[in-house]
Amino acid sequence: MTTEHLLDDRPRAPLRALANKVPEVTAYFWIIKVLTTGMGETASDLLAKVLGPVPAVALGGLALAVSLAVQFAVRRYVAWVYWTAVVMVSVFGTMAADVLHVGLGVPYTLSTPFFLVALAAVFALWYAVERTLSIHGIRTRRREAFYWAAVLATFALGTAAGDLTATAGLGYLGSAVLFGAAICVPALVHRAGALNAVPAFWAAYVITRPLGASLADWMAVGRPRGGLGLGLGPVTLAWTAAIVCFVGYLAVSRRDTSTAA
């Protein structure tokens, strides 16, 4: 599924001289997206363990606000700026789901449908205002606001869904296998011509969250919990290094922009 499939030929409102603010949807996009989900999961858990839940949430919220402010300030897609914002959404989205469960005692069986309804509400409002959910035309501040609201909701939903399956008996590795199979479904249905590219994209986008988070948790947690026991710190650092390498490559090569050679 590539960005050209996400073009929307409906008449658009006048643009404010902004280039598209999101990258082309290439294989690199999906690789980095999965990496950010895993890194956000373990980084959130690590911060809560080291700093405590309240300071961790405060720090995560501040970092998210700063990264989004920078993202909104630039007038075109900038790899480092965009993916830093995605990483912070991942960290804070994990915290939002964990606060409901750990802090308020809301079971995953309730928080998962809650975040699903929240995401549906964002999509409904976005479509009612813009008449499209395509990511190809994120060239106005309003569309960009809808986009990031949807991204935050997908991360919170994916976190809750991943924790739900992991604690329901599948474990982290079983959950990763489940979501790894699930992410193929929208792609196959789209290729068969039974699903439009836009909902197929967003379905895959949601599933990458529990997929990456389950893999990272499996690597980090101890063997008694069915993991590899590598620890939160080493897994966070390893996934962060992978993100930096891929984003650095894209920043230089511009392989994820429409102006790439």
Coordinates of C-alpha atoms in Angstrom, one line a residue:
M1 CA 0.0 0.0 0.0
T2 CA 1.7 3.2 -1.1
T3 CA 0.9 6.9 -0.9
E4 CA -0.3 7.2 -4.5
H5 CA -3.1 4.8 -3.6
L6 CA -4.2 7.3 -0.9
L7 CA -4.8 10.2 -3.3
D8 CA -8.1 11.8 -3.0
D9 CA -9.6 13.4 -6.1
R10 CA -12.4 15.3 -4.2
P11 CA -12.2 19.2 -4.4
R12 CA -10.0 20.5 -1.6
A13 CA -10.2 23.7 0.4
P14 CA -7.5 26.3 -0.4
L15 CA -4.2 25.3 1.0
R16 CA -1.9 27.5 3.1
A17 CA 1.3 27.1 1.1
L18 CA 2.3 24.0 3.1
A19 CA 3.8 20.9 1.5
N20 CA 2.4 17.6 2.6
K21 CA 3.4 17.1 6.2
V22 CA 3.6 13.3 6.3
P23 CA 6.0 10.9 4.5
E24 CA 5.3 8.7 1.5
V25 CA 4.0 5.3 2.7
T26 CA 6.8 3.0 1.7
A27 CA 8.3 -0.1 3.3
Y28 CA 10.5 2.2 5.4
F29 CA 7.3 3.9 6.8
W30 CA 6.0 0.6 8.1
I31 CA 9.4 -0.6 9.5
I32 CA 9.9 2.7 11.5
K33 CA 6.3 2.7 12.6
V34 CA 6.6 -0.8 14.2
L35 CA 9.9 0.3 15.7
T36 CA 8.4 3.4 17.3
T37 CA 5.6 1.3 18.8
G38 CA 7.9 -1.1 20.5
M39 CA 10.3 1.6 21.6
G40 CA 7.4 3.6 23.0
E41 CA 6.1 0.7 24.9
T42 CA 9.3 -0.2 26.7
A43 CA 10.4 3.5 27.2
S44 CA 7.0 4.3 28.8
D45 CA 7.4 1.3 31.2
L46 CA 11.0 2.3 31.9
L47 CA 10.2 5.9 32.7
A48 CA 7.4 4.9 35.0
K49 CA 9.7 2.5 36.8
V50 CA 12.6 5.0 37.2
L51 CA 10.7 8.2 37.8
G52 CA 7.4 7.0 39.1
P53 CA 4.0 7.1 37.2
V54 CA 3.1 10.7 37.9
P55 CA 6.5 12.3 36.9
A56 CA 6.7 10.0 33.9
V57 CA 3.3 11.0 32.6
A58 CA 4.1 14.7 33.2
L59 CA 7.5 14.4 31.4
G60 CA 5.9 12.4 28.6
G61 CA 3.1 14.9 28.1
L62 CA 5.6 17.8 28.0
A63 CA 7.8 16.1 25.5
L64 CA 4.8 15.3 23.3
A65 CA 3.6 18.9 23.4
V66 CA 7.1 20.2 22.4
S67 CA 7.5 17.7 19.6
L68 CA 4.1 18.4 18.2
A69 CA 4.7 22.1 18.4
V70 CA 7.8 21.7 16.3
Q71 CA 6.0 19.5 13.9
F72 CA 3.2 22.1 13.4
A73 CA 5.8 24.8 13.1
V74 CA 7.6 23.4 10.1
R75 CA 6.0 23.9 6.7
R76 CA 6.9 20.6 5.1
Y77 CA 7.7 17.0 6.0
V78 CA 11.0 16.8 7.8
A79 CA 12.0 13.2 8.7
W80 CA 13.6 13.9 12.1
V81 CA 10.8 16.2 13.2
Y82 CA 8.0 14.0 12.1
W83 CA 9.3 10.7 13.5
T84 CA 10.3 12.4 16.8
A85 CA 6.6 13.4 17.1
V86 CA 5.5 9.8 16.4
V87 CA 7.9 8.4 19.0
M88 CA 6.5 10.8 21.6
V89 CA 2.9 9.9 20.6
S90 CA 3.9 6.3 21.1
V91 CA 5.4 6.9 24.6
F92 CA 2.5 9.1 25.7
G93 CA -0.2 6.9 24.1
T94 CA 1.2 3.9 26.1
M95 CA 1.0 6.0 29.2
A96 CA -2.6 7.0 28.5
A97 CA -3.7 3.4 28.2
D98 CA -1.7 2.4 31.3
V99 CA -3.1 5.2 33.4
L100 CA -6.6 3.9 32.8
H101 CA -5.7 0.3 33.7
V102 CA -3.0 0.7 36.4
G103 CA -4.0 4.1 37.9
L104 CA -7.8 3.9 37.6
G105 CA -8.3 0.2 37.6
V106 CA -10.1 0.1 34.3
P107 CA -9.9 -3.4 32.8
Y108 CA -8.5 -3.8 29.2
T109 CA -11.9 -5.2 28.2
L110 CA -13.4 -1.7 28.8
S111 CA -10.4 0.5 27.8
T112 CA -10.0 -1.2 24.4
P113 CA -13.6 -0.5 23.2
F114 CA -13.3 3.0 24.8
F115 CA -10.3 3.9 22.7
L116 CA -11.9 2.3 19.7
V117 CA -14.9 4.6 20.1
A118 CA -12.6 7.6 20.6
L119 CA -10.8 6.8 17.4
A120 CA -14.1 6.3 15.5
A121 CA -15.2 9.7 16.8
V122 CA -12.0 11.4 15.5
F123 CA -12.5 9.8 12.1
A124 CA -16.1 10.7 12.0
L125 CA -15.4 14.4 12.8
W126 CA -12.4 14.5 10.4
Y127 CA -14.5 13.1 7.6
A128 CA -17.5 15.3 8.3
V129 CA -15.2 18.4 8.1
E130 CA -12.8 17.4 5.3
R131 CA -14.8 14.7 3.4
T132 CA -11.7 12.5 3.3
L133 CA -9.4 10.6 5.6
S134 CA -6.6 10.4 3.1
I135 CA -3.1 11.2 4.5
H136 CA -1.9 12.5 1.1
G137 CA -3.4 15.9 1.6
I138 CA -2.1 16.9 5.0
R139 CA -1.4 20.5 3.9
T140 CA -3.5 22.6 6.3
R141 CA -3.3 23.1 10.0
R142 CA -6.8 21.7 10.5
R143 CA -6.0 18.5 8.6
E144 CA -2.8 18.1 10.5
A145 CA -4.6 18.5 13.8
F146 CA -7.1 15.7 12.8
Y147 CA -4.2 13.5 11.6
W148 CA -2.3 13.7 14.9
A149 CA -5.5 13.2 17.0
A150 CA -6.1 10.0 15.0
V151 CA -2.5 8.9 15.5
L152 CA -2.7 9.4 19.2
A153 CA -6.0 7.5 19.4
T154 CA -4.5 4.6 17.4
F155 CA -1.6 4.3 19.7
A156 CA -3.7 4.3 22.8
L157 CA -6.1 1.7 21.2
G158 CA -3.3 -0.5 20.1
T159 CA -1.7 -0.5 23.5
A160 CA -4.9 -1.5 25.2
A161 CA -5.6 -4.2 22.6
G162 CA -2.1 -5.6 22.8
D163 CA -2.2 -5.8 26.6
L164 CA -5.7 -7.3 26.5
T165 CA -4.5 -10.3 24.3
A166 CA -1.3 -10.7 26.3
T167 CA -3.1 -10.9 29.6
A168 CA -5.9 -13.1 28.2
G169 CA -3.6 -16.1 27.8
L170 CA -1.7 -15.5 24.6
G171 CA 1.3 -13.9 26.2
Y172 CA 3.5 -11.4 24.4
L173 CA 4.9 -13.7 21.8
G174 CA 1.5 -15.2 21.0
S175 CA 0.1 -11.6 20.7
A176 CA 2.9 -10.7 18.3
V177 CA 2.1 -13.7 16.1
L178 CA -1.6 -12.9 16.3
F179 CA -1.2 -9.2 15.2
G180 CA 1.5 -10.2 12.7
A181 CA -1.2 -12.3 11.0
A182 CA -3.8 -9.7 11.5
I183 CA -1.9 -6.9 9.7
C184 CA -1.8 -9.0 6.5
V185 CA -5.6 -9.0 6.4
P186 CA -6.3 -5.4 5.3
A187 CA -3.5 -5.6 2.7
L188 CA -4.9 -8.8 1.2
V189 CA -8.4 -7.5 1.2
H190 CA -7.3 -4.3 -0.4
R191 CA -5.4 -6.2 -3.1
A192 CA -8.5 -8.2 -3.8
G193 CA -10.4 -5.0 -4.4
A194 CA -12.8 -5.4 -1.5
L195 CA -11.4 -2.6 0.6
N196 CA -10.6 1.0 -0.2
A197 CA -6.9 2.0 0.3
V198 CA -7.7 4.6 3.0
P199 CA -9.5 2.3 5.5
A200 CA -6.9 -0.4 4.7
F201 CA -4.1 2.0 5.6
W202 CA -5.7 3.0 8.9
A203 CA -6.5 -0.6 9.8
A204 CA -2.9 -1.6 9.3
Y205 CA -1.8 1.6 11.2
V206 CA -3.8 0.5 14.2
I207 CA -2.5 -3.1 14.2
T208 CA 1.2 -2.0 14.0
R209 CA 0.9 -0.7 17.5
P210 CA 0.1 -3.9 19.4
L211 CA 2.4 -5.8 17.0
G212 CA 5.5 -3.7 17.8
A213 CA 4.6 -3.4 21.5
S214 CA 4.1 -7.1 21.9
L215 CA 7.5 -7.9 20.3
A216 CA 9.3 -5.3 22.5
D217 CA 7.6 -6.6 25.6
W218 CA 8.5 -10.2 24.7
M219 CA 12.1 -9.2 24.4
A220 CA 12.2 -7.2 27.6
V221 CA 10.2 -9.2 30.2
G222 CA 11.7 -12.0 32.2
R223 CA 11.5 -15.7 31.3
P224 CA 8.9 -16.5 34.0
R225 CA 6.5 -14.2 32.0
G226 CA 7.4 -15.8 28.7
G227 CA 9.9 -13.3 27.5
L228 CA 13.6 -13.2 26.7
G229 CA 14.6 -11.3 29.8
L230 CA 16.7 -8.6 28.0
G231 CA 15.4 -5.8 30.2
L232 CA 13.5 -2.5 29.5
G233 CA 16.7 -0.4 29.2
P234 CA 18.6 -2.5 26.7
V235 CA 15.5 -3.1 24.5
T236 CA 14.6 0.6 24.6
L237 CA 18.1 1.6 23.6
A238 CA 18.3 -1.1 20.8
W239 CA 15.0 -0.1 19.2
T240 CA 15.9 3.6 19.5
A241 CA 19.2 3.0 17.7
A242 CA 17.3 1.2 14.9
I243 CA 14.9 4.2 14.6
V244 CA 17.8 6.6 14.5
C245 CA 19.5 4.6 11.7
F246 CA 16.4 4.3 9.5
V247 CA 15.3 8.0 10.0
G248 CA 18.8 9.2 9.4
Y249 CA 18.9 7.2 6.1
L250 CA 15.6 8.7 5.0
A251 CA 16.7 12.2 6.0
V252 CA 19.7 11.9 3.7
S253 CA 18.2 9.9 0.9
R254 CA 14.7 11.4 0.9
R255 CA 13.3 8.1 -0.2
D256 CA 10.1 8.8 1.6
T257 CA 9.3 12.1 -0.1
S258 CA 7.6 12.7 -3.4
T259 CA 10.6 14.7 -4.6
A260 CA 13.0 11.9 -4.0
A261 CA 15.2 11.1 -7.0

